[in-house]
Short mmCIF file of C-alpha atoms and ligand atoms in Angstrom, two decimals:
data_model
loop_
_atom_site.label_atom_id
_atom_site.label_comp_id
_atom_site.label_asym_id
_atom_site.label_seq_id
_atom_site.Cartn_x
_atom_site.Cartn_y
_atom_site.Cartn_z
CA UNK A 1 12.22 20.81 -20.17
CA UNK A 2 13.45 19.06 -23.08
CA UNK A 3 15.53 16.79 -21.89
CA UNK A 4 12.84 15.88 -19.38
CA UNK A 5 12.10 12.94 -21.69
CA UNK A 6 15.66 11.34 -21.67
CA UNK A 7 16.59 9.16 -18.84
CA UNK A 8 18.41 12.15 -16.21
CA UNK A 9 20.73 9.43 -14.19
CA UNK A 10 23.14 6.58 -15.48
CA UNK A 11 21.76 6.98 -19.38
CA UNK A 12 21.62 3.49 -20.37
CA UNK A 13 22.23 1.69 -16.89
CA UNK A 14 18.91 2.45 -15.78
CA UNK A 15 16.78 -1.02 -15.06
CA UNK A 16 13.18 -0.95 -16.58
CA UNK A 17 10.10 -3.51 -16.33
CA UNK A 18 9.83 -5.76 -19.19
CA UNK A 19 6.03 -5.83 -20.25
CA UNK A 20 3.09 -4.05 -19.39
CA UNK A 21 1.56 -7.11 -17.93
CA UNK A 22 4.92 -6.70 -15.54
CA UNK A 23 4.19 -3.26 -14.82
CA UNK A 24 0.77 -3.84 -13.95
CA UNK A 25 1.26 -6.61 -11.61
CA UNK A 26 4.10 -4.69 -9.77
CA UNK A 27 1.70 -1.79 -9.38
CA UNK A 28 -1.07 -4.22 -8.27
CA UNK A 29 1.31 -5.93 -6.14
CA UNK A 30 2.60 -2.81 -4.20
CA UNK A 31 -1.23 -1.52 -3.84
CA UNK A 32 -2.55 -4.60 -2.81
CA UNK A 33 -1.15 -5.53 0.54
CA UNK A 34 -1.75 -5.02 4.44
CA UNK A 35 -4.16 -2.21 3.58
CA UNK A 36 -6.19 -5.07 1.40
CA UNK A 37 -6.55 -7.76 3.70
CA UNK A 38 -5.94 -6.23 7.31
CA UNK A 39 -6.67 -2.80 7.14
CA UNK A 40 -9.64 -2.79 4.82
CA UNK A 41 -11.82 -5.33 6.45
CA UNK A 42 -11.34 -3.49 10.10
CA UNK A 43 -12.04 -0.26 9.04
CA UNK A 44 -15.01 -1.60 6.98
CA UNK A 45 -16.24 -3.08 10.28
CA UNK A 46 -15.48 -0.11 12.65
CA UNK A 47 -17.37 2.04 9.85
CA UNK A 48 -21.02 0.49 9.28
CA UNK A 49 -19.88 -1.74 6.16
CA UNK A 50 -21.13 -1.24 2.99
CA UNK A 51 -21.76 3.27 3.53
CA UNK A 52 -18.03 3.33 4.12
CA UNK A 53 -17.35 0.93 0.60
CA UNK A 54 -19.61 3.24 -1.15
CA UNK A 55 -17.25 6.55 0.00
CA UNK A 56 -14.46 4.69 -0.21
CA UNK A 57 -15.12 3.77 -4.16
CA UNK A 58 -15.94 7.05 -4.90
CA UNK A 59 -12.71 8.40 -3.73
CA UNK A 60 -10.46 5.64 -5.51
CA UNK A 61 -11.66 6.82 -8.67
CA UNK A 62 -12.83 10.46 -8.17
CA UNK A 63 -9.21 11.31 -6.49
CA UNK A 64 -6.70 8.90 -5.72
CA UNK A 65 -6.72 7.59 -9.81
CA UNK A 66 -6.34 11.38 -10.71
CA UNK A 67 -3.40 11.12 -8.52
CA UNK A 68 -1.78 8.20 -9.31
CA UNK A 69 -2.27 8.77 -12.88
CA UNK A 70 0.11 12.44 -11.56
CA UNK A 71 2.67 10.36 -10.30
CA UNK A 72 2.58 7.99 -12.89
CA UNK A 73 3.32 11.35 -15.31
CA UNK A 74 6.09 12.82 -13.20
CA UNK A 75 8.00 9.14 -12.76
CA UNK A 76 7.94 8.33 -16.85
CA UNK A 77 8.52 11.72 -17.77
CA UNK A 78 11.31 12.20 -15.85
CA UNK A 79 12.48 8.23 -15.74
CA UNK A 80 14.24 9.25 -12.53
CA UNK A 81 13.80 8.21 -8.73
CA UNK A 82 11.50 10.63 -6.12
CA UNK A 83 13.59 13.78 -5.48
CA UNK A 84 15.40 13.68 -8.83
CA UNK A 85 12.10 13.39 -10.51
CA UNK A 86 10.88 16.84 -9.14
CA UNK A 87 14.33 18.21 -10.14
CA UNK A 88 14.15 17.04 -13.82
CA UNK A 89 10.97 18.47 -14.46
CA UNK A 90 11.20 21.55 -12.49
CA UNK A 91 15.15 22.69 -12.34
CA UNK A 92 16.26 24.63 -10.10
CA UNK A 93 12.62 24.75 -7.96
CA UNK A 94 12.65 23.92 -4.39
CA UNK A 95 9.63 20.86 -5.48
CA UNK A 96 12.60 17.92 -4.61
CA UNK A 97 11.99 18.92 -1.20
CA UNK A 98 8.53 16.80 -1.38
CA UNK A 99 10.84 13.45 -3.31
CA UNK A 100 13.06 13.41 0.79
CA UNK A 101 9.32 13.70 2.13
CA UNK A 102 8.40 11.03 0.01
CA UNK A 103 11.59 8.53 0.86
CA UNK A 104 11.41 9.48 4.77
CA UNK A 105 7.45 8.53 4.34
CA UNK A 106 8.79 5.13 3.07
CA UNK A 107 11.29 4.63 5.57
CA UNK A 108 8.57 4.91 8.42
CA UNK A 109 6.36 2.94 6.67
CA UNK A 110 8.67 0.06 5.35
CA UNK A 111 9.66 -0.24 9.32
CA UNK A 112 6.42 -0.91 10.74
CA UNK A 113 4.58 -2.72 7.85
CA UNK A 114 7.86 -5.18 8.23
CA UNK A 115 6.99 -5.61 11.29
CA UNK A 116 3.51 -6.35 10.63
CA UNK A 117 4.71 -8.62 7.83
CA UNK A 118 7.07 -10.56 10.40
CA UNK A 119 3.55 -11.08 12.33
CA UNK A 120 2.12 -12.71 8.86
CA UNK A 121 5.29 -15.16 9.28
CA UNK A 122 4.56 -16.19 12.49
CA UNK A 123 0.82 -16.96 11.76
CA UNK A 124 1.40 -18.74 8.55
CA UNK A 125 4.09 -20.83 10.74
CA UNK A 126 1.22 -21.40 13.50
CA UNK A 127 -0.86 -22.16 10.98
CA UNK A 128 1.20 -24.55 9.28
CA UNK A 129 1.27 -26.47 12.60
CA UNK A 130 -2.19 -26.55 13.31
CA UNK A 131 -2.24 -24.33 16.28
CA UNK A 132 -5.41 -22.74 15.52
CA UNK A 133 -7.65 -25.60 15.41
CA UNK A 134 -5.99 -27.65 18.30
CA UNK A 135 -7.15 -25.10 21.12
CA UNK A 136 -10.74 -23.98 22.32
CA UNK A 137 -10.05 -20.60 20.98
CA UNK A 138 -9.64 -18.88 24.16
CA UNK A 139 -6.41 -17.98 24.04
CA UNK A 140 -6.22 -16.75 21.06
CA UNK A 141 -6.25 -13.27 22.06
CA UNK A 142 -3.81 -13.71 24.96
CA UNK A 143 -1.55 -15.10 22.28
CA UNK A 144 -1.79 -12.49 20.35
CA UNK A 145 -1.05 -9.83 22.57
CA UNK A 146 1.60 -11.94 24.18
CA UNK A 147 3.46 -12.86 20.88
CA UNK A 148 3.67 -9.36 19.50
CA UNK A 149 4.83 -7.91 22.78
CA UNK A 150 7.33 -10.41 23.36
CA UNK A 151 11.12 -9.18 22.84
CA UNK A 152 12.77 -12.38 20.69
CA UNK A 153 10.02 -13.58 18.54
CA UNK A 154 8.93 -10.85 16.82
CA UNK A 155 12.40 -9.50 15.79
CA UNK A 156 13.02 -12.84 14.25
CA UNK A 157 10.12 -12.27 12.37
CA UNK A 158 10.33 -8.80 11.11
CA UNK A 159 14.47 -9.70 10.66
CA UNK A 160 12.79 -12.93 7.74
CA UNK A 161 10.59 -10.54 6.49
CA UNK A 162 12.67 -7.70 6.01
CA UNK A 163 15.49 -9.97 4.54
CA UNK A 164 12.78 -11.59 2.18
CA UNK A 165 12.25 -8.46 0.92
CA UNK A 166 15.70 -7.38 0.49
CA UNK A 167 16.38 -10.46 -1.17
CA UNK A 168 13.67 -9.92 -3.92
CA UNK A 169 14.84 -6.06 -4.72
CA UNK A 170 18.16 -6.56 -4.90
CA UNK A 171 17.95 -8.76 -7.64
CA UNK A 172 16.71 -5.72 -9.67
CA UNK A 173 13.90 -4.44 -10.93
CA UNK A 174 12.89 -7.12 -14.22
CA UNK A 175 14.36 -9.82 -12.32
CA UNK A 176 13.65 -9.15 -8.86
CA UNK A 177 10.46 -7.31 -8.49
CA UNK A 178 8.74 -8.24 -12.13
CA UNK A 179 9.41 -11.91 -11.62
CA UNK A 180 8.19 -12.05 -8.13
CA UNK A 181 4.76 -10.31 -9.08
CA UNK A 182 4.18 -11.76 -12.21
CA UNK A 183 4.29 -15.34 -10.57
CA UNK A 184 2.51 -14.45 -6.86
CA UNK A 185 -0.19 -11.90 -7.86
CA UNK A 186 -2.01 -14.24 -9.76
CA UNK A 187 -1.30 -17.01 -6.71
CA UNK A 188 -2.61 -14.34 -4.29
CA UNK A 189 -5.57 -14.05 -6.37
CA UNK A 190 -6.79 -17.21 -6.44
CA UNK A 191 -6.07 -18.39 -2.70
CA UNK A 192 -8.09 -14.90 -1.94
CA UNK A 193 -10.85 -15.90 -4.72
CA UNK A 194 -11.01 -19.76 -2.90
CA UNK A 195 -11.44 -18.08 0.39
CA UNK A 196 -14.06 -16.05 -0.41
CA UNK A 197 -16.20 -18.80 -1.65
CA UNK A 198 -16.05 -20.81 1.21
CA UNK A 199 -16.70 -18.17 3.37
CA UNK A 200 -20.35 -16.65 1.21
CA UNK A 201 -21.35 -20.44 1.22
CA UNK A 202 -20.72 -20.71 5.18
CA UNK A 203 -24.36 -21.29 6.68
CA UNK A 204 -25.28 -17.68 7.87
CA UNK A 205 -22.90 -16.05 5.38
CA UNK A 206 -26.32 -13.71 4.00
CA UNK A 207 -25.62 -11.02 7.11
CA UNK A 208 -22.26 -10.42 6.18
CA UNK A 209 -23.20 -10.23 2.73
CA UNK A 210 -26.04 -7.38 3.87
CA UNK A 211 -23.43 -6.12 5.87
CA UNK A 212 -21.06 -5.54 2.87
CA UNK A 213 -23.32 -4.20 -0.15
CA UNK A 214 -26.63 -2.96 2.06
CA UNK A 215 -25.72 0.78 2.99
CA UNK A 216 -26.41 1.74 6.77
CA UNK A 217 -25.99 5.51 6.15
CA UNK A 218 -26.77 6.43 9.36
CA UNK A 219 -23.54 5.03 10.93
CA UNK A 220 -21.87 7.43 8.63
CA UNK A 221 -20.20 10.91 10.23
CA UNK A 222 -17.35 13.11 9.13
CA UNK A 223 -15.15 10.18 10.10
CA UNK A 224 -16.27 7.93 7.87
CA UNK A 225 -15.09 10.36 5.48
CA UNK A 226 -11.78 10.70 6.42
CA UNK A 227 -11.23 6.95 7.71
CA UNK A 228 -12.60 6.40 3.46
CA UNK A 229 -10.21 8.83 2.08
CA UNK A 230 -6.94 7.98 4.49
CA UNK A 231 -7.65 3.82 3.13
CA UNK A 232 -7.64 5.12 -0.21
CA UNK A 233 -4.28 6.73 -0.11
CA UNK A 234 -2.60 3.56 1.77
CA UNK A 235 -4.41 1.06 -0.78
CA UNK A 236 -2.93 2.82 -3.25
CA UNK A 237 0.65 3.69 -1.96
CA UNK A 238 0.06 7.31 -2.82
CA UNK A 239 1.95 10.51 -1.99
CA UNK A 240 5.09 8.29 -1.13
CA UNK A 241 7.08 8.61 -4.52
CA UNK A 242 6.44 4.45 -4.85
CA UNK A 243 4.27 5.44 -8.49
CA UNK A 244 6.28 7.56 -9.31
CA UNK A 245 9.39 5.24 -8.59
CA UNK A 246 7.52 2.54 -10.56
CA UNK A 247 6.39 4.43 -12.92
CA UNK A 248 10.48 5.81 -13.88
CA UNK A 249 11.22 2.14 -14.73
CA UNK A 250 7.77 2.38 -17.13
CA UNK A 251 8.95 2.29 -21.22
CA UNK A 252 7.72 5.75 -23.04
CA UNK A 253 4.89 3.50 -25.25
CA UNK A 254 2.85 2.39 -22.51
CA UNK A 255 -0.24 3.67 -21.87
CA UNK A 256 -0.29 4.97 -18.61
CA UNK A 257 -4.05 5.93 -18.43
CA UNK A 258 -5.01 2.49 -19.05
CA UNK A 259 -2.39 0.76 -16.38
CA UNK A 260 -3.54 3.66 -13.45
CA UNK A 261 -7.38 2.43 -14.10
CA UNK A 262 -5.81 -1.32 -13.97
CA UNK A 263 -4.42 -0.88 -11.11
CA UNK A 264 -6.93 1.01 -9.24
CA UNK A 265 -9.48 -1.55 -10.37
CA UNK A 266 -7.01 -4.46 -9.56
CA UNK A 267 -6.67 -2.75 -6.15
CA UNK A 268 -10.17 -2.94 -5.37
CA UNK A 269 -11.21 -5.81 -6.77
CA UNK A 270 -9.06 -7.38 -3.99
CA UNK A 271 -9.76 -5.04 -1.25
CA UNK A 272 -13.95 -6.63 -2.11
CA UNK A 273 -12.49 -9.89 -2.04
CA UNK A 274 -10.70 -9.52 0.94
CA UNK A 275 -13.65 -8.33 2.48
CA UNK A 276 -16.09 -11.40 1.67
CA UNK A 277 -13.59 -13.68 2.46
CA UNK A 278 -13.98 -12.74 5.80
CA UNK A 279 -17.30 -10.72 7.02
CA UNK A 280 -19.48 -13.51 5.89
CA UNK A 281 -17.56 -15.85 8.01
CA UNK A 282 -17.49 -13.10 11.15
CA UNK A 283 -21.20 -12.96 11.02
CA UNK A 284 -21.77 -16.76 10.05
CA UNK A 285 -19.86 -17.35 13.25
CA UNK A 286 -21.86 -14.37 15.14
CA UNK A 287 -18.84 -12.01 16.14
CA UNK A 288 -19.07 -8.45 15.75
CA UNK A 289 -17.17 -7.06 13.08
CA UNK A 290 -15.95 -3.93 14.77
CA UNK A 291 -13.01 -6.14 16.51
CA UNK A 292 -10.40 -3.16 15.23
CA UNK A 293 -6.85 -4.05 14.28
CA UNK A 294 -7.03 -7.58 16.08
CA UNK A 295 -9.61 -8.95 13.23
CA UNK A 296 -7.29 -10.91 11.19
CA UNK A 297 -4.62 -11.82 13.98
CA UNK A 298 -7.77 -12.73 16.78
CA UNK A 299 -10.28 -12.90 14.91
CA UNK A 300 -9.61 -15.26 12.22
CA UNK A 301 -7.77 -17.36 13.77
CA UNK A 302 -10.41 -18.25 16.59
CA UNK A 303 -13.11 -18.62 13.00
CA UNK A 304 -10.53 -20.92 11.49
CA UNK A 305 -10.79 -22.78 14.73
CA UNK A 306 -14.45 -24.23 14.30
CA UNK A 307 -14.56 -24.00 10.50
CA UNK A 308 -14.79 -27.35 9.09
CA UNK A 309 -11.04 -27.94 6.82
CA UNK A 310 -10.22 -24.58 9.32
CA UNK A 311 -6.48 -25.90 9.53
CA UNK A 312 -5.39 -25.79 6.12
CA UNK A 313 -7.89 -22.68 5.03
CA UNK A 314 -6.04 -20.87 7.79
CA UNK A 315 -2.58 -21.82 6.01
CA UNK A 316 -3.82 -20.25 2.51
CA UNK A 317 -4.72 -17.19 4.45
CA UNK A 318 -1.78 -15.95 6.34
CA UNK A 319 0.28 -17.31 3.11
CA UNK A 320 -1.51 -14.92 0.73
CA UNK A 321 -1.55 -11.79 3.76
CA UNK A 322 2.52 -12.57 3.33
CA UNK A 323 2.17 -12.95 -0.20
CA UNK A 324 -0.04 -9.74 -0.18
CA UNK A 325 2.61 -8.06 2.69
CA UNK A 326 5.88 -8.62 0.29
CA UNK A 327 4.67 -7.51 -3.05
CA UNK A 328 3.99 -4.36 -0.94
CA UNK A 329 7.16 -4.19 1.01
CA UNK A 330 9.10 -4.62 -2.62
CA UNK A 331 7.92 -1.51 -3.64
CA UNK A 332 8.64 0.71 -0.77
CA UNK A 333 12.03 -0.48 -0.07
CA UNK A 334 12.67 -0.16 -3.67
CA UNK A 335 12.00 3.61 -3.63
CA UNK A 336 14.08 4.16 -0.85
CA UNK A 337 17.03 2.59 -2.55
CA UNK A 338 16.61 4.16 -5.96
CA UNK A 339 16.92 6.96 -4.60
CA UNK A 340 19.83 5.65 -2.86
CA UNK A 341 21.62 4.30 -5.93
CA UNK A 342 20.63 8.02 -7.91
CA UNK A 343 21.56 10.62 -4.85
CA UNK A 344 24.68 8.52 -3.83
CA UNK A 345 25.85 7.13 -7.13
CA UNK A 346 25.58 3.52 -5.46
CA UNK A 347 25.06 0.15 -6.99
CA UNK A 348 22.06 -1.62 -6.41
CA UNK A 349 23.62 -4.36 -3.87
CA UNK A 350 25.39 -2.05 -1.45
CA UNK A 351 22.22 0.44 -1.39
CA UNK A 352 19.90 -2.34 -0.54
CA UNK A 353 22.30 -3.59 2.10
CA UNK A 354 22.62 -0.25 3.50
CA UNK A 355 18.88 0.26 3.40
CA UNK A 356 18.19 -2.74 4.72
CA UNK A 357 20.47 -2.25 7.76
CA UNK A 358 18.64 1.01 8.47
CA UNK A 359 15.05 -0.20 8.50
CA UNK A 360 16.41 -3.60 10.14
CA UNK A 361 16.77 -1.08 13.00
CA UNK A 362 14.06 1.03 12.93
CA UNK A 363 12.14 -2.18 12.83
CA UNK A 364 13.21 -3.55 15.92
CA UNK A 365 12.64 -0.46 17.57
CA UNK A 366 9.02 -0.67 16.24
CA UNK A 367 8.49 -3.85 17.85
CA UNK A 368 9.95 -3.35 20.78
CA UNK A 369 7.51 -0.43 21.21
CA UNK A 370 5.45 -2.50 21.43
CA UNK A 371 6.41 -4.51 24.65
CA UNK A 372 9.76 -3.06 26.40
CA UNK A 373 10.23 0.04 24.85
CA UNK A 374 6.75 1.08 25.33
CA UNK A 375 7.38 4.22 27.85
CA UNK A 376 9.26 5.86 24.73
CA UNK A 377 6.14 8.23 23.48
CA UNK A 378 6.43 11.27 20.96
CA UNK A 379 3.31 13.42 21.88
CA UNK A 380 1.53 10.22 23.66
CA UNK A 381 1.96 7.20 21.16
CA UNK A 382 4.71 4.60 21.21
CA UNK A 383 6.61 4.67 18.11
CA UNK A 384 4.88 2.38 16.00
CA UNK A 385 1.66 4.23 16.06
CA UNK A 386 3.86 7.11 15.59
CA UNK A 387 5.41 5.93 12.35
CA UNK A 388 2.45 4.75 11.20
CA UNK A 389 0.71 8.10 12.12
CA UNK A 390 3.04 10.29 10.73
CA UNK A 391 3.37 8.50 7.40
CA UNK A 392 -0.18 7.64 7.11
CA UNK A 393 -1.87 10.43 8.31
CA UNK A 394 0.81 13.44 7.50
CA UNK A 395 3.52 12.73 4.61
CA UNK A 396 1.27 10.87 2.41
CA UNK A 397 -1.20 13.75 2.60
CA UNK A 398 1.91 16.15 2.00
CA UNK A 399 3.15 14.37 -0.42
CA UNK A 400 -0.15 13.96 -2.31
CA UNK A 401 -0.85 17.76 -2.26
CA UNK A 402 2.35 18.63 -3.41
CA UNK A 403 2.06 16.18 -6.42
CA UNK A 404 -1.34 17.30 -7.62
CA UNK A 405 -0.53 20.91 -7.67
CA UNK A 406 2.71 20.08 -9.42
CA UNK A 407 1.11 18.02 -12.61
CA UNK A 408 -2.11 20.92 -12.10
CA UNK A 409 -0.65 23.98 -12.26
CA UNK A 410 3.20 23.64 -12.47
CA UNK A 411 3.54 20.78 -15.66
CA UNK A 412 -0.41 22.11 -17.08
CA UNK A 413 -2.55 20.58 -19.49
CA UNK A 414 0.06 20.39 -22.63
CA UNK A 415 2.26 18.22 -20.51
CA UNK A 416 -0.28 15.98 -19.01
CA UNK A 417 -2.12 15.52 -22.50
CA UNK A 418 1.50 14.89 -24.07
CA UNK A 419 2.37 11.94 -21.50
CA UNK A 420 -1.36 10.64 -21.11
CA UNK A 421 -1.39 10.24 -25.33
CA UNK A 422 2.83 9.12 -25.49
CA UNK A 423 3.19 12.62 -27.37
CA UNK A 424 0.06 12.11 -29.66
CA UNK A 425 0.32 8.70 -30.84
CA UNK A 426 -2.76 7.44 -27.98
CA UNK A 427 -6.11 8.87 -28.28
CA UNK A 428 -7.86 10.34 -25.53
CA UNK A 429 -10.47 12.54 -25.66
CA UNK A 430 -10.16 16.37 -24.62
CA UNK A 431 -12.92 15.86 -21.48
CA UNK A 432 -10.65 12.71 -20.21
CA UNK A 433 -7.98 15.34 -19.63
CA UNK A 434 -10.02 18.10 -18.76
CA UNK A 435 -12.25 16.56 -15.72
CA UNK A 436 -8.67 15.42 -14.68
CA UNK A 437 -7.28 18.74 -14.27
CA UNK A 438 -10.68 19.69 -12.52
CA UNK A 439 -10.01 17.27 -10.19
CA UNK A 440 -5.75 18.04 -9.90
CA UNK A 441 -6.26 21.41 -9.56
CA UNK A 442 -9.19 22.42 -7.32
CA UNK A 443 -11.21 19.19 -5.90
CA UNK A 444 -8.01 17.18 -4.76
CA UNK A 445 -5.96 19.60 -3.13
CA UNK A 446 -9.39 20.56 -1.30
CA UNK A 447 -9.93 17.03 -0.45
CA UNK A 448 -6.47 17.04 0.86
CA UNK A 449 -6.41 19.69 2.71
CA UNK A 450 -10.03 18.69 4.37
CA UNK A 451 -8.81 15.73 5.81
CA UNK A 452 -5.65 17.32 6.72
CA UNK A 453 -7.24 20.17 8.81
CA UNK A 454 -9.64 17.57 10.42
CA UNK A 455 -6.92 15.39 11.63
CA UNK A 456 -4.53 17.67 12.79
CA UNK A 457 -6.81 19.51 14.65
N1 LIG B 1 -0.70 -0.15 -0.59
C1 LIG B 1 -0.11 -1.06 0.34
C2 LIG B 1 -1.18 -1.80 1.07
O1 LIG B 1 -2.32 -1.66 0.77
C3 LIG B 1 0.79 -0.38 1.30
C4 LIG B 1 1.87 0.31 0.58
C5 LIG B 1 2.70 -0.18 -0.31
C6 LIG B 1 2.18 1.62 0.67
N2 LIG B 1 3.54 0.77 -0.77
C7 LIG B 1 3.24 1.88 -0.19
C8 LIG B 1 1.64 2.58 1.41
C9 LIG B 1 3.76 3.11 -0.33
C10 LIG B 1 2.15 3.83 1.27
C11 LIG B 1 3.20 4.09 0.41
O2 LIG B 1 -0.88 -2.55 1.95
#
């Protein structure tokens, strides 16, 4: 284990962040995305609003920062990319099985979210010429559906996404991914912070307000639970090797307690944001909030329609969802390719070409799933909702498990408390560590498992 703390791959080549503030803001930036502003507010609605924040807080802090904090150990411990992480701290174990989990859990989800993300560029584009407030409104779902099962269209989309994205990572990890965050995170913020005001001063904003911090706990069932639980893993890209990608590039005297609470916090923060940006205006306008995945791309857009300056707040949205989409995307293609550039001995441009190429076309398949290809079905769902499934709902969870009982019972206490402190020199007290390892060794893998065992079955 000794050399655990020395870099494993390329000694001295290896790319790092520059500042703390630049790790925080990458690790906000990947958390905060999709699952913020699209994914968040639906389930929200679909759940009985504020019961389902209340469960979903308690897990973001009670579990998923336990487990970030995990992956956060294994990636600066090791300073090496998913699988070769695993390998570093635990030779010649069979653990760098769950870093190929981890980069195949990517890969499906990098393919579908770009997709996603290419939707973002269309709506920002349709917002940018007014389409929204032209119309009666009518439509809007028609062009919805009709848009994103169209053949041409989306592909261009997800094709400008997907390069955007390349075109940010390749340029490294200081200059590419840093840079981008440290400028857009705080732009992100405050279009998100703007929207939100105009929406809780919207005349009949007060339901949605009720609606968001008034519990209704008898809408709540075992779902609510798991629906809670699932959000908190994809808000904070856990069990998919991106924290412990990010947090390989992390310098050995940064406090890595403080930046997992950060980022947690950071994650919600926006996630509340997101959500009274827009249920105050869903109720001020009197739709139901249960709309489901079509909220933000049906939903909005038919609000923006009859809110007074509805044209150009309907711009700032869909630019901070892309915003919101690519800080995200960053981070999973980037643990795809370090692995890459560590298992293959690559450089950084060819791997991100080559990556790119490969989720380019397990992108377009995605889309077309939706429209042409939609007769292709792996036990009954096209294979977007079979990407998304099996990433979301199975390697995530797989890889979660697998990291908890790693830093639990395989690394212990002595290693945790020697990474947590930077070998001493931070103080933390003894409880801090030991409700941790409460929590990594019996209540998370139960969790886990739980939600596991409901779902499958
Ligand atoms: N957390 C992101 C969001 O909320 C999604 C995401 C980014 C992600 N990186 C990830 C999900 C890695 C799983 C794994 O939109």
């Amino acid at each position: 284990m000794k050399d655990a703390s020395k870099p494993q791959h390329h000694p001295g080549t290896r790319d790092s962040f520059g500042s703390s503030f630049g790790v925080l803001v990458a690790l906000a930036g990947s958390a905060v995305g999709l699952g913020n502003l699209w994914r968040f507010p639906y389930l929200v609605g679909q759940n009985g609003g504020a019961a389902f924040i209340l469960i979903y807080l308690i897990f973001v802090f009670l579990l998923g920062l336990p487990i970030l904090l995990s992956e956060f150990i294994i990636g600066r411990r090791s300073q090496a990319s998913a699988r070769a992480a695993f390998k570093a701290l635990a030779p010649g174990g069979h653990w760098g099985i769950a870093g190929v989990l981890a980069v195949l859990c990517c890969t499906l989800i990098i393919s579908f979210y770009s997709v996603v993300g290419g939707w973002g560029c269309e709506y920002l584009f349709k917002s940018l010429c007014f389409d929204f407030t032209r119309g009666d409104g009518s439509d809007l779902e028609n062009l919805f559906s009709s848009f994103s099962t169209s053949v041409w269209p989306p592909l261009i989309c997800h094709t400008v996404f997907l390069a955007a994205t390349a075109g940010i990572v390749i340029s490294g990890v200081k200059n590419g991914i840093e840079k981008f965050s440290k400028v857009m995170m705080p732009v992100l913020f405050i279009i998100m912070v703007g929207i939100a005001i105009r929406s809780l001063t919207l005349e009949g904003a007060g339901a949605g307000i009720t609606y968001l911090f008034h519990p209704d706990w008898s809408k709540v069932t075992a779902n609510t639970f798991l629906a809670a639980l699932g959000q908190a893993f994809f808000s904070l890209s856990l069990g998919s090797g991106m924290v412990i990608t990010y947090g390989s590039y992390v310098k050995k005297d940064a406090n890595i307690l403080s930046l997992g609470a950060q980022t947690a916090a950071a994650d919600t923060i926006f996630a509340l944001i997101a959500g009274c940006a827009i249920m105050p205006a869903v109720f001020a306008f009197g739709i139901s909030p249960s709309e489901g995945p079509g909220l933000v791309f049906i939903t909005l857009p038919h609000i923006f329609g009859q809110l007074p300056l509805g044209g150009v707040i309907a711009i700032f949205f869909f630019l901070a969802l892309l915003l919101a989409a690519l800080t995200s995307s960053i981070s999973v293609m980037e643990v795809i390719i370090a692995f890459v550039m560590e298992e293959f001995q690559m450089k950084r441009r060819p791997a991100t070409i080559l990556v790119f190429l490969v989720i380019w076309v397990l992108g377009c398949l995605c889309s077309l799933s939706l429209g042409v290809l939609g007769d292709w079905k792996v036990f009954g769902k096209n294979i977007f909702d079979l990407f998304d499934y099996v990433s979301a709902n199975v390697l995530m969870l797989i890889g979660g498990l697998v990291v908890v009982v790693f830093v639990g019972w395989k690394l212990g206490r002595k290693e945790m408390h020697d990474e947590l402190t930077n070998s001493g020199k931070l103080r933390i007290p003894n409880w801090v560590i030991d409700i941790m390892l409460v929590l990594l060794r019996f209540v998370a893998p139960a969790a886990i498992l739980a939600i596991a065992v409901f779902q499958w079955i």
